[in-house]
XYZ file of C-alpha atoms in Angstrom:
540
model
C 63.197 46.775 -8.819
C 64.193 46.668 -5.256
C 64.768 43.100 -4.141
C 63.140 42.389 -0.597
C 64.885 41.636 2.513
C 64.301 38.117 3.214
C 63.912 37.236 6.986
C 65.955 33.969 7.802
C 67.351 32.725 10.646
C 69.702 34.393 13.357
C 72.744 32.437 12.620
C 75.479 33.893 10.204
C 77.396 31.759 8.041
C 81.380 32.262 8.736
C 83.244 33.746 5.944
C 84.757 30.946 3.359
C 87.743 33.384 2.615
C 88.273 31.409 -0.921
C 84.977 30.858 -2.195
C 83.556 34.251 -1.221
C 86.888 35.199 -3.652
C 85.572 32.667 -6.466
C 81.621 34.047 -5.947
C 83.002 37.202 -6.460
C 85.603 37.530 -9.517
C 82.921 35.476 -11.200
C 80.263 38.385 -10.228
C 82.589 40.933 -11.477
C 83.280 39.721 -15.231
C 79.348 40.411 -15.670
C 79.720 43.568 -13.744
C 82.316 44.671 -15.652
C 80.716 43.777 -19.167
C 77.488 45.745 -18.223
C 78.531 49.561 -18.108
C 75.649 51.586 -16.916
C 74.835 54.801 -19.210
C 73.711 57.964 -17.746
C 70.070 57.159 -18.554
C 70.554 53.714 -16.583
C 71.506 56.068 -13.394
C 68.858 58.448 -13.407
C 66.290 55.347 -13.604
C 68.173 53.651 -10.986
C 68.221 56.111 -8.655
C 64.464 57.689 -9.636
C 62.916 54.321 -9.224
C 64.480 53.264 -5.569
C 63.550 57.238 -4.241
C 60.092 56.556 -5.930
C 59.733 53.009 -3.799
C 61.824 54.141 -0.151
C 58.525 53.811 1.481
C 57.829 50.188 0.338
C 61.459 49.662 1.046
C 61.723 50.177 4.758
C 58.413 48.311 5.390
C 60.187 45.323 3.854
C 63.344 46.667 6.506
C 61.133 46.144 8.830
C 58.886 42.971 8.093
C 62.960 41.573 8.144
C 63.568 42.948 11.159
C 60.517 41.584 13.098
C 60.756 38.038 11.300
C 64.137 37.859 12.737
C 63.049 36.251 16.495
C 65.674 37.351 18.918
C 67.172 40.074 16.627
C 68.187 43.306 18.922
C 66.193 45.487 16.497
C 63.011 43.294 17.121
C 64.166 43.300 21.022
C 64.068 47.235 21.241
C 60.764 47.534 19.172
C 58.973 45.156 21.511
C 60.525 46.863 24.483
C 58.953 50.235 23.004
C 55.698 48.780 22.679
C 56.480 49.054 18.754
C 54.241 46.373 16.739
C 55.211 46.208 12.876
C 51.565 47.448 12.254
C 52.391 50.599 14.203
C 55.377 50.846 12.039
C 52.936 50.568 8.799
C 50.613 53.361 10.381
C 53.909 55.520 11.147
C 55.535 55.709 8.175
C 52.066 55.905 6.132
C 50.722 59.243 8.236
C 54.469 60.766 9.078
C 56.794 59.639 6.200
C 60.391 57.983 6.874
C 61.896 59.917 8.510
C 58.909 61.141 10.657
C 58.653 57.736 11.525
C 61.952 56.659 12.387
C 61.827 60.396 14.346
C 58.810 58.657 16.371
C 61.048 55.287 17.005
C 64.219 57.402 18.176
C 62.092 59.222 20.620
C 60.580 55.872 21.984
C 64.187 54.450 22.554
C 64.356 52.660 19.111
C 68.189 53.764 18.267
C 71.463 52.599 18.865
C 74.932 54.349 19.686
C 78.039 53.719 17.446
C 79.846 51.282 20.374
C 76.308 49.333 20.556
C 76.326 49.200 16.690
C 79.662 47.777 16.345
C 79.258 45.519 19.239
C 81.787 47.136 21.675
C 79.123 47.738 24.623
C 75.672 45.643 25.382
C 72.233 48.032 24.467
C 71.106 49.062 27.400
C 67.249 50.486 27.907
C 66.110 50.449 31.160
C 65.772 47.164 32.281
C 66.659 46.063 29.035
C 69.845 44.715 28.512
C 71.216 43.208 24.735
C 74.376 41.591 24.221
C 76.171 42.023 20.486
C 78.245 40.940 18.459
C 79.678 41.836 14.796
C 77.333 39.626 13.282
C 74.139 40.882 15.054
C 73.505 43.831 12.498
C 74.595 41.936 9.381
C 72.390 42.091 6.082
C 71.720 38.425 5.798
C 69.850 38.937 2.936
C 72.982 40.338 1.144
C 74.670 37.760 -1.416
C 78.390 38.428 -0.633
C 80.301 38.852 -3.620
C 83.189 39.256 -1.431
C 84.054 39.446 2.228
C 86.487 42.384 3.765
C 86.675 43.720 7.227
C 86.299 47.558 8.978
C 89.733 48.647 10.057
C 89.269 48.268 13.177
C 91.717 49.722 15.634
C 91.493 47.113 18.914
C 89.630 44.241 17.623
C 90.306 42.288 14.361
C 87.799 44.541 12.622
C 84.201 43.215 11.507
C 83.571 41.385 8.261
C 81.405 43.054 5.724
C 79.891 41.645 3.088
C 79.817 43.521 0.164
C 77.950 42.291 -3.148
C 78.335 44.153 -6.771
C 74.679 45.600 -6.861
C 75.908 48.197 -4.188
C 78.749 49.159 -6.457
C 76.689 49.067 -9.181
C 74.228 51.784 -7.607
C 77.054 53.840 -6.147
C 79.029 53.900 -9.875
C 75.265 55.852 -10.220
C 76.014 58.901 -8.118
C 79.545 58.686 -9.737
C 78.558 59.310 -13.168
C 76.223 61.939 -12.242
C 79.203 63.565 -10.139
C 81.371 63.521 -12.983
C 78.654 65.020 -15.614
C 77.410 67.777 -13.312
C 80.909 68.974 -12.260
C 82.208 68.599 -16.302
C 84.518 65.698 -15.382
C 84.102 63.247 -18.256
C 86.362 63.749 -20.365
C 89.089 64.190 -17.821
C 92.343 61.614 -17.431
C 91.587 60.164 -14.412
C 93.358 58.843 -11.449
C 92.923 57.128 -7.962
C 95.342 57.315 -4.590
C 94.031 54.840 -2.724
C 95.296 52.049 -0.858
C 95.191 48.243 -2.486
C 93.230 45.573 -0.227
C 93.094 45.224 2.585
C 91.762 48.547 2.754
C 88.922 48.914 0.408
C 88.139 52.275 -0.797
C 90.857 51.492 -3.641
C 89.533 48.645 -5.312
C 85.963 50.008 -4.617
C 86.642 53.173 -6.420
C 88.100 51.327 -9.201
C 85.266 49.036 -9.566
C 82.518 52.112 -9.362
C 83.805 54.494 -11.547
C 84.417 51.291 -14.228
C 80.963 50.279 -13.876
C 80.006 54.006 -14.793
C 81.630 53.987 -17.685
C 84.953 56.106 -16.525
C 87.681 53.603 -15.879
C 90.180 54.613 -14.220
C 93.907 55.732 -16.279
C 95.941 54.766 -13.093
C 95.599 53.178 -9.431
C 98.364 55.054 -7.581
C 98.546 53.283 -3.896
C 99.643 54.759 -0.467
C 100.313 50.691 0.452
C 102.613 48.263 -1.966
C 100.416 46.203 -3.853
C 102.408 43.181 -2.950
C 103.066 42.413 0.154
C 104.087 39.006 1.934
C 102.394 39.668 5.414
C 98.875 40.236 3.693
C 99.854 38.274 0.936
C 96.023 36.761 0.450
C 95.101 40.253 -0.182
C 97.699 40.456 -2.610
C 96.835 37.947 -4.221
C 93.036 38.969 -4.321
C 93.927 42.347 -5.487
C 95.791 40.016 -9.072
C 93.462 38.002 -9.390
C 90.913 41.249 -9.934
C 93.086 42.812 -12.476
C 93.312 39.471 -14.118
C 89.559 38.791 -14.135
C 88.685 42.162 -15.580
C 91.348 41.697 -18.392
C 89.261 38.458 -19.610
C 86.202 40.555 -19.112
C 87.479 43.075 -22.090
C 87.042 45.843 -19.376
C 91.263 46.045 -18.070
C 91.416 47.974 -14.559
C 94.675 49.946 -13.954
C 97.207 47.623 -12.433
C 98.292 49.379 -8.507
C 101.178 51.069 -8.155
C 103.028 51.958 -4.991
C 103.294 55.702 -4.525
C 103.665 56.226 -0.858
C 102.541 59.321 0.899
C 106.202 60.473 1.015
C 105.840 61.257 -2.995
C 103.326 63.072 -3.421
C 105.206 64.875 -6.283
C 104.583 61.763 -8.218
C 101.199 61.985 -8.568
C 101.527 65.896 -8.586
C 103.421 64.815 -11.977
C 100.752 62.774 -13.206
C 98.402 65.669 -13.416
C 100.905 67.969 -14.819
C 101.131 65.369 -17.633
C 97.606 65.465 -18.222
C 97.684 69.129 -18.564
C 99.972 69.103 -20.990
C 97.727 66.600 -22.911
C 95.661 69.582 -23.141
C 92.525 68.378 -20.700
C 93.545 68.793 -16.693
C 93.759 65.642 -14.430
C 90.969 64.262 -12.292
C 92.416 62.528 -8.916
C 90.254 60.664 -6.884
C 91.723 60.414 -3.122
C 91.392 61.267 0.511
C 91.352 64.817 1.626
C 95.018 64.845 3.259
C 96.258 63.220 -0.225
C 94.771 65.684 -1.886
C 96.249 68.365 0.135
C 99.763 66.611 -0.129
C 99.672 67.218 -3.798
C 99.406 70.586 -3.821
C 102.051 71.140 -1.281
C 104.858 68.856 -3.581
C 103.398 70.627 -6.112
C 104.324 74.031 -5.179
C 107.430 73.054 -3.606
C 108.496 71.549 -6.946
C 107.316 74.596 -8.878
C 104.699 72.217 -10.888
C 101.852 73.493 -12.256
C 98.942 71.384 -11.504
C 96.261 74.345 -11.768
C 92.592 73.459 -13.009
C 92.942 69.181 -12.151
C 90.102 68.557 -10.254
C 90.209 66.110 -6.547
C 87.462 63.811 -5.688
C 87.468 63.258 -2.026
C 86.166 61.928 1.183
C 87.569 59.993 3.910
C 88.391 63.327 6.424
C 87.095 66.426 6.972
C 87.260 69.101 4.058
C 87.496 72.133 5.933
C 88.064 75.749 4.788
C 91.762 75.355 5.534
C 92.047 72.281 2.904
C 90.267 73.720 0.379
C 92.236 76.888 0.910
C 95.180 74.952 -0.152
C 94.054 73.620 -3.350
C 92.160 76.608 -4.358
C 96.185 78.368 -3.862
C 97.197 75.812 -6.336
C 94.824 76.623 -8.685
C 92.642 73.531 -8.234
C 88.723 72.788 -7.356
C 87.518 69.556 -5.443
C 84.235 68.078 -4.698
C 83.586 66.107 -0.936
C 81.965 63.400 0.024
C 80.398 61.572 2.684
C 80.731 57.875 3.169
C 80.766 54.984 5.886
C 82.758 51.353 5.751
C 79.585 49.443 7.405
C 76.912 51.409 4.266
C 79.570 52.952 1.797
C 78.505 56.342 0.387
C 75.564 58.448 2.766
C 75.703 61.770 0.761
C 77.074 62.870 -2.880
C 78.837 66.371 -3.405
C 76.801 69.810 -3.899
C 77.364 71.268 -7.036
C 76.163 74.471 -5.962
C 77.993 74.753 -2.652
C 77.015 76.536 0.532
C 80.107 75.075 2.396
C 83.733 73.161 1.123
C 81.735 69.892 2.246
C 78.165 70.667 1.208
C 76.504 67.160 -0.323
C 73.357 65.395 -0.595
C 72.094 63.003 1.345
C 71.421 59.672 -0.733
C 67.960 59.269 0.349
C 67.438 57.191 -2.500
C 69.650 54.393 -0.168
C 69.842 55.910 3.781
C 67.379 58.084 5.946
C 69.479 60.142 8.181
C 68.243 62.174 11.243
C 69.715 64.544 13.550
C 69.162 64.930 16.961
C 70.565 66.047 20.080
C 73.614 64.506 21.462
C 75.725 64.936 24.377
C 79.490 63.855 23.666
C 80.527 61.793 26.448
C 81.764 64.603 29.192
C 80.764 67.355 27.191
C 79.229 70.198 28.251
C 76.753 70.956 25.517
C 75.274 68.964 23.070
C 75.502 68.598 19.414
C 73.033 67.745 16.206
C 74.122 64.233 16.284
C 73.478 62.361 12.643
C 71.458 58.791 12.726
C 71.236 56.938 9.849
C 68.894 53.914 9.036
C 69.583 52.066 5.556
C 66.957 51.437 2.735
C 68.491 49.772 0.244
C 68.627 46.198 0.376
C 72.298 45.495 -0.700
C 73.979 47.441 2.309
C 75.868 45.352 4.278
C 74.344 46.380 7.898
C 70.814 46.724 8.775
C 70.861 49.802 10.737
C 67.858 51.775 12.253
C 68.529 55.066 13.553
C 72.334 54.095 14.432
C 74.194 57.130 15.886
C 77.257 57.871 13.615
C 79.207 59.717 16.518
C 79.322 62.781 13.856
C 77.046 65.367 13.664
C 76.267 68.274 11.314
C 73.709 70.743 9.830
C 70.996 69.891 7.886
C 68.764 71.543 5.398
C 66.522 71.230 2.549
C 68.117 74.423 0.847
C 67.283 74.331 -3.378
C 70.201 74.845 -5.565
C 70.969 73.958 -9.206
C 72.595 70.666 -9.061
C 71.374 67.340 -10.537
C 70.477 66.196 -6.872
C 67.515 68.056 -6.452
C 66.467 67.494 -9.451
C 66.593 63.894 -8.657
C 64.511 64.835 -5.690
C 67.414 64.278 -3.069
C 66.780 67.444 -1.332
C 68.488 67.129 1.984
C 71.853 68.138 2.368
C 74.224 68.026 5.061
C 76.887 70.749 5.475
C 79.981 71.288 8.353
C 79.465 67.305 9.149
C 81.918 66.960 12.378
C 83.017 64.151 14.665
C 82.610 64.646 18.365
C 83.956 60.974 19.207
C 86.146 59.784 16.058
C 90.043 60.189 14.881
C 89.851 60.535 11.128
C 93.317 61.306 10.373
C 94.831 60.316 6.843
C 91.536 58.721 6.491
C 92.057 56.353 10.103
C 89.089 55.756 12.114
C 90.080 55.581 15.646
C 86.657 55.489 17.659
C 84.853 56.305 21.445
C 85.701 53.488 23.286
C 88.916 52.942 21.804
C 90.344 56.245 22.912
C 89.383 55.758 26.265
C 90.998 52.673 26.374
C 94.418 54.310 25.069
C 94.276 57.073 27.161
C 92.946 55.805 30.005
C 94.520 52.395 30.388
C 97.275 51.669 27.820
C 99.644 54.934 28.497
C 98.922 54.795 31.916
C 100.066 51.527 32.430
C 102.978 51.823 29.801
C 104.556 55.483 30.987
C 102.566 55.948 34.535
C 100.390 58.489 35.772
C 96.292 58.597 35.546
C 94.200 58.533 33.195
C 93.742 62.252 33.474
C 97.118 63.060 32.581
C 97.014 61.893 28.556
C 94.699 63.253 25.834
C 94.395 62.783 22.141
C 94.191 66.628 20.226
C 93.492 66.774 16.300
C 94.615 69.504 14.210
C 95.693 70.923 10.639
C 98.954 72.167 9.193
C 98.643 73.412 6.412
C 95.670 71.499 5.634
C 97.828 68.386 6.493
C 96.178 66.525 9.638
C 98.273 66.231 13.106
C 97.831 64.138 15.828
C 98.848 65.341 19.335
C 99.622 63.266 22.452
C 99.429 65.820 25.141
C 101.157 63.902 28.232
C 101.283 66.048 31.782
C 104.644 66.929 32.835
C 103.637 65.585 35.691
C 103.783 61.608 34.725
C 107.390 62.650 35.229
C 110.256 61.566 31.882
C 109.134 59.503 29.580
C 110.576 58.247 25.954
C 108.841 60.131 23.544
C 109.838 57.523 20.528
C 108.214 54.809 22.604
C 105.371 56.506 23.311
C 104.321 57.161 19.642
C 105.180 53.874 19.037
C 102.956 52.082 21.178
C 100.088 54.487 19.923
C 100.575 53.249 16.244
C 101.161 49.727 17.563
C 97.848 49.881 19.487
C 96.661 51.242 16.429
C 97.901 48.659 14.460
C 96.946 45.963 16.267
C 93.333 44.949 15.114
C 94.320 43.167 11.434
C 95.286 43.624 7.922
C 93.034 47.379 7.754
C 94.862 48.459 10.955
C 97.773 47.854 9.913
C 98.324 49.469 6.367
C 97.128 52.381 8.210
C 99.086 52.622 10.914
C 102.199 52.394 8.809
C 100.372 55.016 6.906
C 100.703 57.289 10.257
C 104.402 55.689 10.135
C 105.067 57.334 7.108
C 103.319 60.645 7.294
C 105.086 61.641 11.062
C 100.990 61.610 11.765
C 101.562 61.691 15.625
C 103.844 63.673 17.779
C 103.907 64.236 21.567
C 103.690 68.132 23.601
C 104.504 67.819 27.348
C 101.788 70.104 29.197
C 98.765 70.264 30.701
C 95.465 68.362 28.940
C 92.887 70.690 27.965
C 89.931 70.888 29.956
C 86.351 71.612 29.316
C 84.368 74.937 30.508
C 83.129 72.535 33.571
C 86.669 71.558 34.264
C 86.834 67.641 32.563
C 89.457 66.523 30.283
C 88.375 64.899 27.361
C 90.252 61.677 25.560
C 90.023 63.330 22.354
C 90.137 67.362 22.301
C 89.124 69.451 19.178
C 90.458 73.090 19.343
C 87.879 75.656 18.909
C 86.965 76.152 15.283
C 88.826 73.037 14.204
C 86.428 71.485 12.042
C 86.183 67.638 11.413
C 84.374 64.899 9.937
């Protein structure tokens, strides 16, 4: 049964770093003890699609109970009553209603979401902050922050009934692809960043623990040592629990080959290797695999994180290999699960079950055409924002295609394919966002190496299937120290907290960013662009 939203007051209580740490290991010995069978999923995720209607009313009654709340703000602005809401979604459906609110101003853009710019409508004007969009009916079970890249990042507050439904699409991922009996294996980082221990936690709840936690970060570390700390105290916990998690280990990008060895050894154990990892780890694999001469053929890579182009896949289908993408978000966690029956390398259905997502036209900032920009509003009452029609500066194409796989037989129909970013850096899995650019571009290197703001630009591109980021400078801001220069992009990188950080040093690591002296690229009406995408470069 869903639990409803409950509307409370405005104010936000301030993360109590240790107790939210107590509230949660205790949370996750009965998590842990309570593995959820295949049967369990289906019902789960049967019984929320079977009640989304309900659902967003009770999004909404939250929304207008909350006096003063920017959601409640931009409905009254639109003339929007909650009754007209009840009328809406009963005569047009979801997402025919939230289609109706979008095209009476009832949407936000990603820098208005995460509090970076006021909401502006007219003569409407909103201040935000992080807190403004929090789930304040959401028990935390524990607090982390977004990696943000200027600020300090936002807290989230994540509680085990979200992991608990997601471990739902990961058991039916792993039964409809024939993963169940496969060794498995994560490469993620260890706290502060999140998708690690999140992973971990889902696929145990499923039923499918995981053999071995490989990390890209050490799993000790005295800067973040709270984190460290927090990451022990979880392996502890589930040991008492009867449920052990695989203890971290530190496998930097640099050695790839060791985790290419890993899945050798599970061949040889006679059933091929599943890895579970982000889509330039994957591809990193495969590489140290051929250049060792190890054959990794038939493992299998779960991933997400970047863009799975045509190029990736290419490399792990030349190493013999298959992989499955998916589509997921810090502030909601996972928006659409993998196609089993393909049309494109990142082909996946939307969880409509948990998130309604719309597209509509978008025009980047200084573009010259517009895009099918994806807006997502959440339905399920453990995510840890409330968003309504939020623009997720990506965009992509949608359809309602049938195929074989155990999504639409679930009745998750919609499926996104070719999702894209037209404002977001999503190298090695870094999310480097709209505003931010502009800043770096526009303000930091300026001031740092002279010239204007015209004369920097941030370009994306593959490799090989392994992500580069270019800082094209104009030969006419005169000599500059290259070194410097990349360094103060990873510092500024680096510089909003703990997330920030570990990836930043990931960038370190990889040689991520290098600088080309020339011209920036322009756009058919002659602007430059912070962040340029070359033609048929395809990104998520």
């Amino acid at each position: 049964m869903i639990r409803p939203l409950i509307p409370n007051a405005r104010v936000v209580p301030k993360a109590r770093p240790h107790r939210d740490a107590v509230k949660f290991l205790g949370a996750l010995r009965h998590y842990l003890q309570r593995p959820l069978g295949p049967d369990d999923c289906r019902h789960r995720i049967v019984s929320h699609l079977r009640d989304r209607d309900a659902a967003t009313l009770r999004l909404f009654q939250h929304v207008y109970a909350e006096e003063g709340g920017p959601y409640r703000r931009l409905l009254r602005h639109a003339g929007i009553a909650y009754e007209d809401v009840v009328e809406l979604v009963g005569r047009e459906g979801v997402e025919g209603a939230l289609g109706q609110l979008h095209t009476s101003g009832v949407h936000l853009t990603l820098d208005e979401f995460k509090g970076r710019r006021p909401i502006r409508r007219g003569s409407l004007e909103i201040p935000t902050d992080a807190h403004d969009f929090d789930n304040r009916a959401l028990a935390p079970h524990f607090v982390t922050r977004t990696g943000g890249s200027r600020s300090a990042g936002r807290e989230l507050l994540v509680d085990v009934e979200l992991l608990a439904h997601e471990a739902c699409y990961e058991s039916h991922t792993l039964a409809q692809f024939g993963l169940t009996e496969r060794p498995r294996a994560i490469w993620r980082p260890v706290p502060p960043g999140t998708a690690g221990i999140k992973g971990m936690l889902r696929y145990a709840k499923a039923g499918y623990p995981m053999a071995r936690w490989f990390s890209q970060s050490p799993p000790w570390s005295r800067d973040e040592w709270r984190h460290s700390l927090f990451t022990a105290a979880t392996m502890l916990t589930s040991r008492a629990a009867g449920r052990p998690l695989a203890w971290p280990e530190y496998v930097p990008i640099a050695q790839a080959g060791t985790v290419a060895s890993w899945l050798v050894g599970a061949k040889s154990g006679g059933v091929p290797g599943l890895l579970e990892t982000n889509v330039a780890s994957a591809v990193r694999v495969c590489r140290a695999a051929d250049a060792q001469g190890l054959d990794i053929s038939g493992s299998f890579f779960r991933v997400g994180g970047e863009p799975y182009t045509a190029a990736r896949a290419g490399v792990i289908e030349a190493a013999g290999c298959r992989a499955a993408s998916h589509y997921s978000m810090s502030e909601v966690g996972r928006i659409a699960n993998p196609c089993a029956d393909p049309a494109a390398p990142d082909d996946a259905h939307v969880a409509t079950d948990k998130v309604a997502v719309l597209a509509r036209d978008v025009k980047p900032s200084g573009a010259d055409v517009s895009v099918p920009g994806l807006f997502l509003t959440t339905v399920h009452p453990s995510t840890p924002k409330i968003m309504i029609n939020v623009e997720l500066g990506d965009y992509a194409t949608l359809s309602t295609r049938p195929c074989r796989c155990i999504w639409h037989q679930l009745g998750l129909t919609l499926r996104l394919q070719n999702i894209r970013s037209y404002e977001k850096l999503t190298a090695e899995g870094m999310h480097f966002v709209g505003a931010d650019l502009l800043t770096l571009v526009e303000e930091t290197l300026p001031a740092a190496f002279g010239g204007s703001p015209t004369d920097y630009q941030i370009v994306e591109s593959d490799e090989a299937g392994v992500p580069a980021v270019t800082v094209i400078v104009s030969p006419g801001v005169g000599a500059c120290d290259e070194s410097r220069l990349k360094e103060t992009v990873v510092a500024q990188l680096g510089a909003g907290g703990a997330s920030a950080r570990m990836m930043a040093s990931r960038w370190r690591e990889a040689g991520t960013l290098r600088v080309v002296r020339r011209e920036p690229y322009t756009t058919a009406a002659g602007k430059v662009l912070a962040l340029h995408v070359p033609q048929g470069k395809a990104r998520q």
